CSV table of C-alpha atoms in Angstrom, one decimal:
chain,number,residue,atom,x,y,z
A,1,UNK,CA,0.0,0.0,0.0
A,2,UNK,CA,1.3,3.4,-0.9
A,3,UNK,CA,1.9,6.3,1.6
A,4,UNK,CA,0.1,9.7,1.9
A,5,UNK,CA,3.5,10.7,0.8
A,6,UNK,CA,4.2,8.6,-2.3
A,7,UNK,CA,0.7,9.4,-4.0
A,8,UNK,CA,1.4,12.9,-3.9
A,9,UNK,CA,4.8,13.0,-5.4
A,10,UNK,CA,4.4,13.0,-9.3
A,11,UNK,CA,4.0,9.9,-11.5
A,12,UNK,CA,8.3,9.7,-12.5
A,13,UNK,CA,9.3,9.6,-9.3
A,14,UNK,CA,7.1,6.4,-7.9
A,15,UNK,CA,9.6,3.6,-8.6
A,16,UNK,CA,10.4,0.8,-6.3
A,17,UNK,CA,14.0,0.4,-4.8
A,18,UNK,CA,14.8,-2.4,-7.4
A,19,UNK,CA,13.1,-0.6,-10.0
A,20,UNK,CA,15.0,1.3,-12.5
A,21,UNK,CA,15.7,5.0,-11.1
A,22,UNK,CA,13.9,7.7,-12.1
A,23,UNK,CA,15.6,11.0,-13.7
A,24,UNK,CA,14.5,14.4,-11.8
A,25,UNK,CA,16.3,16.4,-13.8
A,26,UNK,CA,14.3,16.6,-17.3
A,27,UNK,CA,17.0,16.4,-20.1
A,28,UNK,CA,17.8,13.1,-21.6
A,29,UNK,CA,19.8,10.5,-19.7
A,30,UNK,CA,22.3,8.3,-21.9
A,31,UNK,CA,25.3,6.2,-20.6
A,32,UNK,CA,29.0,6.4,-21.0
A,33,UNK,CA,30.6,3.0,-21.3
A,34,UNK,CA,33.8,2.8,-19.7
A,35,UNK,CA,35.9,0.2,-19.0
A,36,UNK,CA,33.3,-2.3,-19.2
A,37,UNK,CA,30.8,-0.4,-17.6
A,38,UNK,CA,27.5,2.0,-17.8
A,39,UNK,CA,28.2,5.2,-16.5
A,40,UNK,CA,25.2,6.8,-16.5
A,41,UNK,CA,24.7,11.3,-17.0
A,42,UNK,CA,21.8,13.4,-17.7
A,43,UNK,CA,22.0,15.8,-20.6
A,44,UNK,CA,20.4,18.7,-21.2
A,45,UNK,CA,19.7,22.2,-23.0
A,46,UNK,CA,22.1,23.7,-25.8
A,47,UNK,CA,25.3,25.8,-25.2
A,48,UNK,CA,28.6,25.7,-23.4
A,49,UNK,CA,29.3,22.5,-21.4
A,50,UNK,CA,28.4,23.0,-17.2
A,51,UNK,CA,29.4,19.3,-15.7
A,52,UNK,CA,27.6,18.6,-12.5
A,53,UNK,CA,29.7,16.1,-10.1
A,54,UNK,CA,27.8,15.2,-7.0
A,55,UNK,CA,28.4,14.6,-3.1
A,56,UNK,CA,29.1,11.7,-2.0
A,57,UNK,CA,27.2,9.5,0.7
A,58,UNK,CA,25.5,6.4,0.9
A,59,UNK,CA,22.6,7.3,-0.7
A,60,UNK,CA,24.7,10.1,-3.1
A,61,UNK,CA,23.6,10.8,-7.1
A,62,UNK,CA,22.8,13.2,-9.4
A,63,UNK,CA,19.2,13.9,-8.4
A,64,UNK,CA,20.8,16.7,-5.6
A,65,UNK,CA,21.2,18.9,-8.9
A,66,UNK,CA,16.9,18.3,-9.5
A,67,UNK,CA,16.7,22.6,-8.6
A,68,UNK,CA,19.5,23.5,-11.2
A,69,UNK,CA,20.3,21.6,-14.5
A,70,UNK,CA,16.4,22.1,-16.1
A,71,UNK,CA,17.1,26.0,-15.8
A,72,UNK,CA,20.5,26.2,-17.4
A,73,UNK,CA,18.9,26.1,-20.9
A,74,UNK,CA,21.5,28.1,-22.1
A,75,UNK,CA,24.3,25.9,-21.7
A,76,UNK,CA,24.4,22.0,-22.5
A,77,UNK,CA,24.5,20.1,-18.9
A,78,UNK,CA,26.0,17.1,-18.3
A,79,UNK,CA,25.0,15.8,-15.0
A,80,UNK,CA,27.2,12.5,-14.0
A,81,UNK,CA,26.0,9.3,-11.4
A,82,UNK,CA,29.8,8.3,-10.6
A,83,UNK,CA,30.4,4.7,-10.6
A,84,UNK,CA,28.7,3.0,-8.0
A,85,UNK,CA,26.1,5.7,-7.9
A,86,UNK,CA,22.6,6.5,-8.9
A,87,UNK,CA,22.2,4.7,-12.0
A,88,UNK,CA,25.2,3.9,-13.3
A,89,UNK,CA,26.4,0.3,-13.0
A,90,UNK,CA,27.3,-0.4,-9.6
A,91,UNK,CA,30.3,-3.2,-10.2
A,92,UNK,CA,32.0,-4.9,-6.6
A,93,UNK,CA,35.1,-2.8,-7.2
A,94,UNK,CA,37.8,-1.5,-5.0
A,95,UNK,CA,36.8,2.2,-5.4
A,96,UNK,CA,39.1,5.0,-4.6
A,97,UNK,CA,39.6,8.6,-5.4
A,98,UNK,CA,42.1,7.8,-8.6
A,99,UNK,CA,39.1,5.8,-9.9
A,100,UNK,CA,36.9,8.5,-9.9
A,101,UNK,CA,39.4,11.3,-11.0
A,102,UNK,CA,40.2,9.2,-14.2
A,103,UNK,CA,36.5,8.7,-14.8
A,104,UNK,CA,36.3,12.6,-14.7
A,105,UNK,CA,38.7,12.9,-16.9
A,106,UNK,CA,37.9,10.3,-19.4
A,107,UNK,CA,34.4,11.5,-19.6
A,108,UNK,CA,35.0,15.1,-20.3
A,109,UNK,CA,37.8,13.9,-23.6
A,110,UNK,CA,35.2,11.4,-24.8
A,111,UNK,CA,32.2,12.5,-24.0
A,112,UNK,CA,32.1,16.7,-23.5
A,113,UNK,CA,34.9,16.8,-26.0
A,114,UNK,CA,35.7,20.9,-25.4
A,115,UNK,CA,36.5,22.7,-21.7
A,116,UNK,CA,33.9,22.7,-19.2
A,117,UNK,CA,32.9,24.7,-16.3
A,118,UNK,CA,33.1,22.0,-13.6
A,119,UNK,CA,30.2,22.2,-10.5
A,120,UNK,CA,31.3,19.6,-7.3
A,121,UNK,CA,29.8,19.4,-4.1
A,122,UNK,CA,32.0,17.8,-1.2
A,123,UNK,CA,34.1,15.2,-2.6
A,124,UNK,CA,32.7,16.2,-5.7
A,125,UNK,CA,34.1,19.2,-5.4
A,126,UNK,CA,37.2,18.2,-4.6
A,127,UNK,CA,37.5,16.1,-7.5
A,128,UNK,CA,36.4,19.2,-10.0
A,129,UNK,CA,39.0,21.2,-8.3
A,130,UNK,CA,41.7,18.2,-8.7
A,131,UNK,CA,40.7,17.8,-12.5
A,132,UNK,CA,41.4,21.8,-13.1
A,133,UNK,CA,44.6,21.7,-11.4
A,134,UNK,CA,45.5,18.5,-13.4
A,135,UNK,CA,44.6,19.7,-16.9
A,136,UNK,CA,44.2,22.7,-17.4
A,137,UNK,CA,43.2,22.2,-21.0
A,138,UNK,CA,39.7,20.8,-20.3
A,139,UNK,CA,38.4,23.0,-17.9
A,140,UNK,CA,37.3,27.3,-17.9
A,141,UNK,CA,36.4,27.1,-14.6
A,142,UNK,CA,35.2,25.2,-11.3
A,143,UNK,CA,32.1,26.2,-8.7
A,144,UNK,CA,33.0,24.1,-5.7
A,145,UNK,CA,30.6,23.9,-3.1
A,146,UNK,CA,31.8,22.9,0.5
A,147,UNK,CA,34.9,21.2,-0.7
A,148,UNK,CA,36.7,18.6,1.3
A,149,UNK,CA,40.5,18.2,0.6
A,150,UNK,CA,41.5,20.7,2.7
A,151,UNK,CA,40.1,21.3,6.1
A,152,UNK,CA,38.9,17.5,6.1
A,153,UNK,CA,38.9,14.5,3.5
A,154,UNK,CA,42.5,14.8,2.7
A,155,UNK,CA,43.9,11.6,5.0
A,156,UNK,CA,43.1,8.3,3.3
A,157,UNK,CA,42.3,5.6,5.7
A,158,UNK,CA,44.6,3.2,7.0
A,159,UNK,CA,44.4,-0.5,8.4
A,160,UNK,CA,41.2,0.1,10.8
A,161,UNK,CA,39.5,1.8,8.4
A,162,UNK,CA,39.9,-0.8,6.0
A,163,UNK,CA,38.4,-3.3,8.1
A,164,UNK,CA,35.4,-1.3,7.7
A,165,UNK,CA,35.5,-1.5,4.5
A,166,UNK,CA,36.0,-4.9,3.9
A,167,UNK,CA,32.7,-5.5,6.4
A,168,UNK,CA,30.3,-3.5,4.6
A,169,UNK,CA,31.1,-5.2,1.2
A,170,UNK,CA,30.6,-8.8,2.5
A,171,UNK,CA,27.7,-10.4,1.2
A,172,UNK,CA,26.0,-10.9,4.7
A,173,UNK,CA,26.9,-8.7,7.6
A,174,UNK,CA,27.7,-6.1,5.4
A,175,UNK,CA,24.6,-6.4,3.1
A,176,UNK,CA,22.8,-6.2,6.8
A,177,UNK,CA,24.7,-3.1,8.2
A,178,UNK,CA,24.1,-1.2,4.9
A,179,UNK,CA,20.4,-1.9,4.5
A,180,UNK,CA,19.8,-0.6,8.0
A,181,UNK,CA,22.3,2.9,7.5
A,182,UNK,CA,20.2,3.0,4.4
A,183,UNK,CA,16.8,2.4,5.8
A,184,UNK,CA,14.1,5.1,5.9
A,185,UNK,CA,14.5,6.7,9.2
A,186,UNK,CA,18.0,6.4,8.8
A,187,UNK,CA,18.2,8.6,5.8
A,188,UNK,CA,15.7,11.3,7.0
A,189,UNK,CA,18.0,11.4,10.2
A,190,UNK,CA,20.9,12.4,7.7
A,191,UNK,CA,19.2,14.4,5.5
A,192,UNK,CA,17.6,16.8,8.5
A,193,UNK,CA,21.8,17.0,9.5
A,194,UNK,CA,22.7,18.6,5.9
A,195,UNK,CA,19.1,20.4,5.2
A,196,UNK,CA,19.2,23.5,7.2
A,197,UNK,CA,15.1,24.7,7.0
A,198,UNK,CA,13.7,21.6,7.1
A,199,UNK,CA,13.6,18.3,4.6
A,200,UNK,CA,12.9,18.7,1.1
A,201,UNK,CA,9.5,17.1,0.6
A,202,UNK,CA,10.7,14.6,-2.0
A,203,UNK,CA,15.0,14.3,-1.3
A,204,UNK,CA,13.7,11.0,1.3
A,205,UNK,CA,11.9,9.0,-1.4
A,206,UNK,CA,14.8,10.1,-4.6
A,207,UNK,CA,18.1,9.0,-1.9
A,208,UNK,CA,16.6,6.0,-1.0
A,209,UNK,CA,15.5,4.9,-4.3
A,210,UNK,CA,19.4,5.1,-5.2
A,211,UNK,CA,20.9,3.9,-1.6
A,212,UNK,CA,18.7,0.8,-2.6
A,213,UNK,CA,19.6,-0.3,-5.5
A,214,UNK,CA,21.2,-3.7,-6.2
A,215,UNK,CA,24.9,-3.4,-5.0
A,216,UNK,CA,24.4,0.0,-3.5
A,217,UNK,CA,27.0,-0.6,-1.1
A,218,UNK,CA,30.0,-1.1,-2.8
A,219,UNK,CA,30.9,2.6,-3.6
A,220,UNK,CA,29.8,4.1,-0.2
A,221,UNK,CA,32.4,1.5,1.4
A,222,UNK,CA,34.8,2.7,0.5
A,223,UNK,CA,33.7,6.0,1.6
A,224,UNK,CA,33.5,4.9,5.1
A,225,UNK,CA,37.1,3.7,4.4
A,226,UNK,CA,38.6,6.9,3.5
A,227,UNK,CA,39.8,5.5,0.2
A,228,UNK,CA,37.7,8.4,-1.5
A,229,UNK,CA,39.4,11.2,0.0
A,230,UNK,CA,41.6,13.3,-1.8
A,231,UNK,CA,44.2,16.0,-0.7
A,232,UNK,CA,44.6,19.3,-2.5
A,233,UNK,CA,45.9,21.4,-0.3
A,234,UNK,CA,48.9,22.1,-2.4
A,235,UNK,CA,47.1,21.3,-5.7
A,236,UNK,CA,44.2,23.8,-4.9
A,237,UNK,CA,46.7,27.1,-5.5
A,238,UNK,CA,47.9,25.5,-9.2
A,239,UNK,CA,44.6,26.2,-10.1
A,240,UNK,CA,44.8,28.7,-13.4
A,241,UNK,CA,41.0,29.0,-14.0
A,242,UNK,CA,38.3,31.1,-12.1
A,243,UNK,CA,37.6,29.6,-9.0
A,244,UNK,CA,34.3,29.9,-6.9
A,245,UNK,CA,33.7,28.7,-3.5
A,246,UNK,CA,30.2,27.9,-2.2
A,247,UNK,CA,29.1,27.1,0.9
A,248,UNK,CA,26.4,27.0,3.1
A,249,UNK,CA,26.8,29.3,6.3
A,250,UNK,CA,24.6,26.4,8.4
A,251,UNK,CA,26.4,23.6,6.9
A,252,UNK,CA,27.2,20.8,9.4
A,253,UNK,CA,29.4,18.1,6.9
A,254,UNK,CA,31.6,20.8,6.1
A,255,UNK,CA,31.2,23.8,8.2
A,256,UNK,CA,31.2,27.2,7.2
A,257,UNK,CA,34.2,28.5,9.7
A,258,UNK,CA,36.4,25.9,7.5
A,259,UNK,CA,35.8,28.0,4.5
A,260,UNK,CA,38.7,29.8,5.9
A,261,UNK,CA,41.7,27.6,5.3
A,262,UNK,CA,40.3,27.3,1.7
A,263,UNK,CA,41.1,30.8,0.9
A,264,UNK,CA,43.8,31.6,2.9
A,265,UNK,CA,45.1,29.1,-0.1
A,266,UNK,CA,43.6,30.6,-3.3
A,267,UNK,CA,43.0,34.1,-2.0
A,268,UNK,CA,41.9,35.0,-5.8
A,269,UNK,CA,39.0,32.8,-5.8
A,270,UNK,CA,35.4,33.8,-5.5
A,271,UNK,CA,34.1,32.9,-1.8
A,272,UNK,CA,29.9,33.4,-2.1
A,273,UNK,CA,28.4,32.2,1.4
A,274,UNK,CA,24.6,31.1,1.3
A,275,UNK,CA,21.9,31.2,4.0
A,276,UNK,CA,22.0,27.1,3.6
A,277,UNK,CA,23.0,24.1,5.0
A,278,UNK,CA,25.6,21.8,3.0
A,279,UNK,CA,23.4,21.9,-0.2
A,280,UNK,CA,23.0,25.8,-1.0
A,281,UNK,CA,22.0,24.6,-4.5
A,282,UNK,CA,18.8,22.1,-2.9
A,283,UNK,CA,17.8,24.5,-0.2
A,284,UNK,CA,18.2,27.8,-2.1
A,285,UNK,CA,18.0,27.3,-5.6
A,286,UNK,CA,16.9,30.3,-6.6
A,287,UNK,CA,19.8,32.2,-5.6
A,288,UNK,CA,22.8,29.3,-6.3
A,289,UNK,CA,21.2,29.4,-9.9
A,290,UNK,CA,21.7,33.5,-9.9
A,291,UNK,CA,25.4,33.2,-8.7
A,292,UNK,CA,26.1,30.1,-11.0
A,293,UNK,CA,24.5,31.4,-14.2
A,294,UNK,CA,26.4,35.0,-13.8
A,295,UNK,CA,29.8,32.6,-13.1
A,296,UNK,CA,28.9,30.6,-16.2
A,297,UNK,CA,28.6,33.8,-18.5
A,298,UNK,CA,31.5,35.3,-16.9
A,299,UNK,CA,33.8,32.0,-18.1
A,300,UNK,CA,32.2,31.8,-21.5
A,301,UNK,CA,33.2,35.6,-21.8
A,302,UNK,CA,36.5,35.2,-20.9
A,303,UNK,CA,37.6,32.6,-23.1
């Protein structure tokens, strides 16, 4: 039997866990085969290339960019579900940050084919801002929002770490402990920690469609084991592109003091606080689209 809940959330977004996941963002999504697998990415409008790279959680994909990609008409999106995510395939790998950086960088030569303005959140972030110190050549400019590498997220995990790891991905206890960090209540108890003002009425139901699926728990393993963290603190200043920091002033994943040691290391960057928690661009759209639109123009312009 449905929920109050479920019958009033529209008709796309009433899949099952199991079911194939639905796409919040309008557009078109296609997928990116690479190295044997389906990466999956949303695409949509017409223009200069914006690639969206999102957080990363247990229940992380690219639905947290729902409020943003249908109103950048003007420039052709490309929204990615990382490996292990959303729904791409979700392969019993040993994930690490190298993994995703090459995936990053692969997709932008085969797929975007020109520079990009990158948009991260988190690790995400981190990852866009890694990629634009890296090469240069394929990006013309980065909008990081709450990035770790810096204040936190640098130190990948040792031994202990690794054991908790290696629980999560096996087939019993681990299938166990992940189904109940991914449960219902378990989700709307983290999603009240990152949401500032209150849940989004339909971010519940879209993160634990994803933290659901077959396999889900792979990727987010090796989250918990710090193999997904990436330092840039010495990378961030190589940087040649513009630069735009975002972050929520009532973040609680990354808080807003530690936007600090991020510009004490590129002073030059763009530092644009919002009334948010750690998703400025889910909680206020409206005015992320404003500052990310303006950025956008301003990057095209100065090519």
């Amino acid at each position: 039997m449905s929920t109050n809940h479920e019958r009033h959330m529209p008709q796309e977004m009433r899949a099952s866990a199991t079911s194939p996941l639905p796409n919040p963002l309008g557009g078109e999504r296609r997928f990116y085969d690479w190295r044997g697998h389906r990466v999956a990415y949303v695409v949509h409008g017409h223009g200069d290339p914006v690639v969206f790279i999102h957080s990363i959680h247990a229940a992380a994909w690219n639905a947290e960019w729902r409020h943003t990609v249908p109103v950048l008409d003007e420039h052709t999106s490309y929204a990615l579900d990382l490996l292990g995510f959303g729904a791409s395939d979700r392969p019993p790998l040993r994930y690490t940050a190298q993994l995703y950086l090459q995936l990053i960088h692969d997709f932008l030569v085969d797929v975007v084919g020109e520079p990009a303005l990158l948009v991260g959140s988190s690790l995400g972030a981190t990852y866009a801002i890694a990629i634009a110190a890296d090469h240069p050549r394929l990006v013309r400019g980065v909008v990081a929002i709450g990035p770790g590498g810096v204040s936190r997220l640098y130190n990948q995990g040792g031994m202990p770490f690794g054991a908790i790891q290696g629980t999560f991905r096996t087939p019993v206890v681990g299938a166990a402990l992940f189904k109940a960090l991914v449960s219902r209540p378990s989700i709307r108890f983290f999603l009240k920690d990152i949401y500032a003002f209150g849940l989004d009425r339909d971010a519940e139901q879209l993160y634990w469609l994803s933290a659901n699926q077959p396999n889900a728990r792979f990727a987010p393993a090796a989250f918990v084991g710090m193999q997904l963290n990436w330092d840039i603190r010495e990378r961030i200043a190589q940087v040649e592109c513009p630069l735009l920091i975002a972050w929520g002033t009532k973040a609680s994943q990354t808080p807003y003091a530690e936007a600090a040691q991020v510009m004490r290391r590129v002073p030059l960057a763009e530092l644009v606080p919002f009334e948010a928690g750690d998703l400025p661009h889910e909680e206020v759209p409206h005015a992320f689209n404003a500052v990310l639109k303006d950025f956008a123009h301003r990057t095209v312009a100065a090519v």
